[in-house]
Coordinates of C-alpha atoms in Angstrom, one line a residue:
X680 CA 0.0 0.0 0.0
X681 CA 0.9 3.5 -0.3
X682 CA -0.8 5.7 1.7
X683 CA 0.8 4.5 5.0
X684 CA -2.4 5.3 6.9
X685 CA -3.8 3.2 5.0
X686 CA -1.5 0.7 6.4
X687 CA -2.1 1.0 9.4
X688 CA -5.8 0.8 8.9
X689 CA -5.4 -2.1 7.3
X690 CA -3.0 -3.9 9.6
X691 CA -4.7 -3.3 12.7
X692 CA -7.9 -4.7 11.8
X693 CA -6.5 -7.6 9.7
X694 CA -4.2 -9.8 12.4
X695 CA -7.3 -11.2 14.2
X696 CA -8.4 -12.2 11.1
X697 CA -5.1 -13.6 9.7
X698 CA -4.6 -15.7 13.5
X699 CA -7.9 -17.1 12.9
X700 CA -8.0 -18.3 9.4
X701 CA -4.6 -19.7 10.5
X702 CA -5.9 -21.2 13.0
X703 CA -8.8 -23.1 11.2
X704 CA -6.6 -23.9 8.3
X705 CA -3.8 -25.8 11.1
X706 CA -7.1 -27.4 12.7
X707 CA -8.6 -28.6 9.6
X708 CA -5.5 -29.7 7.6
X709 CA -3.1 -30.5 10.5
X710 CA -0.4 -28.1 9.0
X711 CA 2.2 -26.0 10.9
X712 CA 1.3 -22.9 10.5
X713 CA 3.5 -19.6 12.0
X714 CA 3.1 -16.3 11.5
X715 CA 4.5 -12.7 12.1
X716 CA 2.9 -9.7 11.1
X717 CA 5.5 -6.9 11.6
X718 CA 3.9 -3.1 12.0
X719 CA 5.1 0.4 11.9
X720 CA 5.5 1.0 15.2
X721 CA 8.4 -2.1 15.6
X722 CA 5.8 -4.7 16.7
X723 CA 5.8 -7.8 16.1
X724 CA 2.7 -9.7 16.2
X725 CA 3.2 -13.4 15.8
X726 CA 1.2 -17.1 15.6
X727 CA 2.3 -20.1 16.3
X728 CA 0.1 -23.2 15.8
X729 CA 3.1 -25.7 16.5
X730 CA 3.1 -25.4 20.3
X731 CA -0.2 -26.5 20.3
X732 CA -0.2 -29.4 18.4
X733 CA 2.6 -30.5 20.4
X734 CA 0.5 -29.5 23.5
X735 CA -2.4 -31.5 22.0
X736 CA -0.1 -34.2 20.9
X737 CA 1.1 -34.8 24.5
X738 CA -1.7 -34.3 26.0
X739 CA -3.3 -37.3 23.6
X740 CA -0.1 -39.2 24.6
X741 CA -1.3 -39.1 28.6
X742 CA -4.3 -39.6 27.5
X743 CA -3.8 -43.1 25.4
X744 CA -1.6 -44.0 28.6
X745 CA -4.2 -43.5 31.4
X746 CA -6.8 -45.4 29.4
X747 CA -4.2 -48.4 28.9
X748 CA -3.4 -48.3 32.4
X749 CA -7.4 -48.4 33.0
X750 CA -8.2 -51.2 30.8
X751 CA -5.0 -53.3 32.7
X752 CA -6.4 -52.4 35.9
X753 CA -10.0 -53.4 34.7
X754 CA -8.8 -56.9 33.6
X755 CA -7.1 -57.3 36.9
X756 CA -9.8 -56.5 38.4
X757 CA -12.4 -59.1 36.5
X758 CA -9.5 -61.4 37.3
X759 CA -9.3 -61.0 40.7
X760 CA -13.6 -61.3 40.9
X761 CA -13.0 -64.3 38.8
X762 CA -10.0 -65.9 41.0
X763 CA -12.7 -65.0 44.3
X764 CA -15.7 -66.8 43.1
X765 CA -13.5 -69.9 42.5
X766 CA -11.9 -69.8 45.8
X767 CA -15.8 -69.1 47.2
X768 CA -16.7 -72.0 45.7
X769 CA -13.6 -74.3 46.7
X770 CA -14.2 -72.6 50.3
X771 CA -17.8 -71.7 50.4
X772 CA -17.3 -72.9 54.2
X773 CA -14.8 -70.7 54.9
X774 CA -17.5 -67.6 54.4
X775 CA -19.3 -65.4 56.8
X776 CA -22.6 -67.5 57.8
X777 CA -24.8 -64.7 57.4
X778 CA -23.9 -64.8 53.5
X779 CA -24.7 -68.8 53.0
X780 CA -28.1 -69.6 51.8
X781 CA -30.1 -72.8 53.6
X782 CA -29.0 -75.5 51.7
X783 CA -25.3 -74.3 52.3
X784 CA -26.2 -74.0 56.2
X785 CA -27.5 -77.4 56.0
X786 CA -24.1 -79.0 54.8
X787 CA -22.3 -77.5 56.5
X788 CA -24.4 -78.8 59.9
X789 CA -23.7 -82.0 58.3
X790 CA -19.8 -81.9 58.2
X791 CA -19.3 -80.0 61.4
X792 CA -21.3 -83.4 63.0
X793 CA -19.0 -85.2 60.3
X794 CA -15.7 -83.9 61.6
X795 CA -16.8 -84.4 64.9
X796 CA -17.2 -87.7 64.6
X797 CA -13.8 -88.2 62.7
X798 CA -12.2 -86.1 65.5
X799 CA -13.8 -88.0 68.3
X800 CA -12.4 -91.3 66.3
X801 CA -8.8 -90.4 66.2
X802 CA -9.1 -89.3 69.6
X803 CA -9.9 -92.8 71.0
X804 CA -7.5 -94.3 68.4
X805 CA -4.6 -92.0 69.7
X806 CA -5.5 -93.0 73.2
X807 CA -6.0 -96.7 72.6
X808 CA -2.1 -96.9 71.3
X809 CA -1.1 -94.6 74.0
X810 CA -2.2 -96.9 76.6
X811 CA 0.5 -98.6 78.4
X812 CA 0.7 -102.5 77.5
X813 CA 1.0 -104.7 80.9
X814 CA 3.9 -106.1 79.5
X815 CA 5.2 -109.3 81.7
X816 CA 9.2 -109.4 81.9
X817 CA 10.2 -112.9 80.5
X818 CA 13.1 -114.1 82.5
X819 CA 15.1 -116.5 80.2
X820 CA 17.7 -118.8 81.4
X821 CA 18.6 -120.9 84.7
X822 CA 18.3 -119.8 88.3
X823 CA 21.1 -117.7 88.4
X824 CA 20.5 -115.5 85.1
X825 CA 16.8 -115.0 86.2
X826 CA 17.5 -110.9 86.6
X827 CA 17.8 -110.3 83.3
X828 CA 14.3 -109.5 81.8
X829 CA 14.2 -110.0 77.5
X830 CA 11.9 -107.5 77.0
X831 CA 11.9 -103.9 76.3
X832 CA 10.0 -101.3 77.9
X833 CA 8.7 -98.5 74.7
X834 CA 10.7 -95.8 74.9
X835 CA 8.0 -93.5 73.4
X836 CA 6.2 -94.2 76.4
X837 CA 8.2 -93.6 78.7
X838 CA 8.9 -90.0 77.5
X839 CA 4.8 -89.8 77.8
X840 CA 4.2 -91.1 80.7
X841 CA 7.0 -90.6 83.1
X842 CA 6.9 -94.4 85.8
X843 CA 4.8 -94.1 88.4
X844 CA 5.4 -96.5 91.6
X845 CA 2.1 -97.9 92.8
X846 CA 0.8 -95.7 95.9
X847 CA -1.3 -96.2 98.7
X848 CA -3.9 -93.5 98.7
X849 CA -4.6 -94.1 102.1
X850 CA -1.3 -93.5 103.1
X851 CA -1.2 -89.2 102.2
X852 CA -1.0 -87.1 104.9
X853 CA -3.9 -84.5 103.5
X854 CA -6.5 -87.0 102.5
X855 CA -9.8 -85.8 102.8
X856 CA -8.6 -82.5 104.6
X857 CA -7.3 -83.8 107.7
X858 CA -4.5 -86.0 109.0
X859 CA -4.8 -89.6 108.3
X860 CA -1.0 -90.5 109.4
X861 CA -0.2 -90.3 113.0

């Protein structure tokens, strides 16, 4: 232009413009796109769509990252409901009663009184082998060797049951809270 007030006209009204069609034109085409208007006066008046992209571009970046992470925390989460509902069914006795339905409540009666019973069994079966024999020494040989017993005592037992020597009850100085010695 020629007439400089023209110019000036025309630059001041036009950069909005300019920025704006630069800006559809980067959004539309995905183009880098910079501009810098210089004016009279020594300013500058620039556009950059570049930044942005890159802003937008990280941005998306975080974005695709946080939705993996989601979807890898969302699988290990059906996992983990799966892994439960197979461990509630292996277990279903190992639940809080209050969450067992009636027929689940009625097994497990059943194999409480069950184990019971098998408890009860070993019990006795434990205390019939603990029970000490009444094992009769053997003395084998002639008169003179007839000390020498050919059996031997259980030494399991005797780590149980320490030897206790036969006592006369009657015999105890507190029996029956008085003094039966004198």
């Amino acid at each position: 232009m020629s007439n400089e007030s023209n110019l000036q006209v025309t630059f001041s009204k036009r950069p909005c413009g300019l920025f704006k069609k630069a800006s559809k034109l980067c959004t539309l085409c995905g183009v880098d796109v910079a501009l810098v208007v210089p004016s009279q006066n020594n300013d500058t008046m620039q556009f950059n769509e570049a930044r942005r992209n890159a802003n937008v571009n990280e941005l998306n970046d975080q974005l695709t990252q946080i939705n993996n992470t989601l979807d890898d925390v969302k699988k290990h989460g059906d996992e983990l409901r799966h892994l439960h509902k197979e461990i509630k069914a292996l277990f279903w006795w190992a639940c809080p009663i209050g969450g067992m339905n009636r027929v689940e409540l009625e097994f497990l009666k059943k194999a409480s009184k069950e184990l019971k019973n098998l408890v009860a069994q070993h019990v006795i079966g434990i205390a019939i082998q603990d029970v000490p024999s009444q094992t009769l020494p053997f003395f084998a040989g002639n008169a003179s060797s007839s000390d020498i017993p050919l059996y031997m005592s259980n030494p399991r037992q005797a780590q149980i049951f320490p030897p206790q020597l036969p006592q006369n009850h009657m015999l105890q100085s507190n029996l029956f809270g008085y003094n039966n010695i004198r």
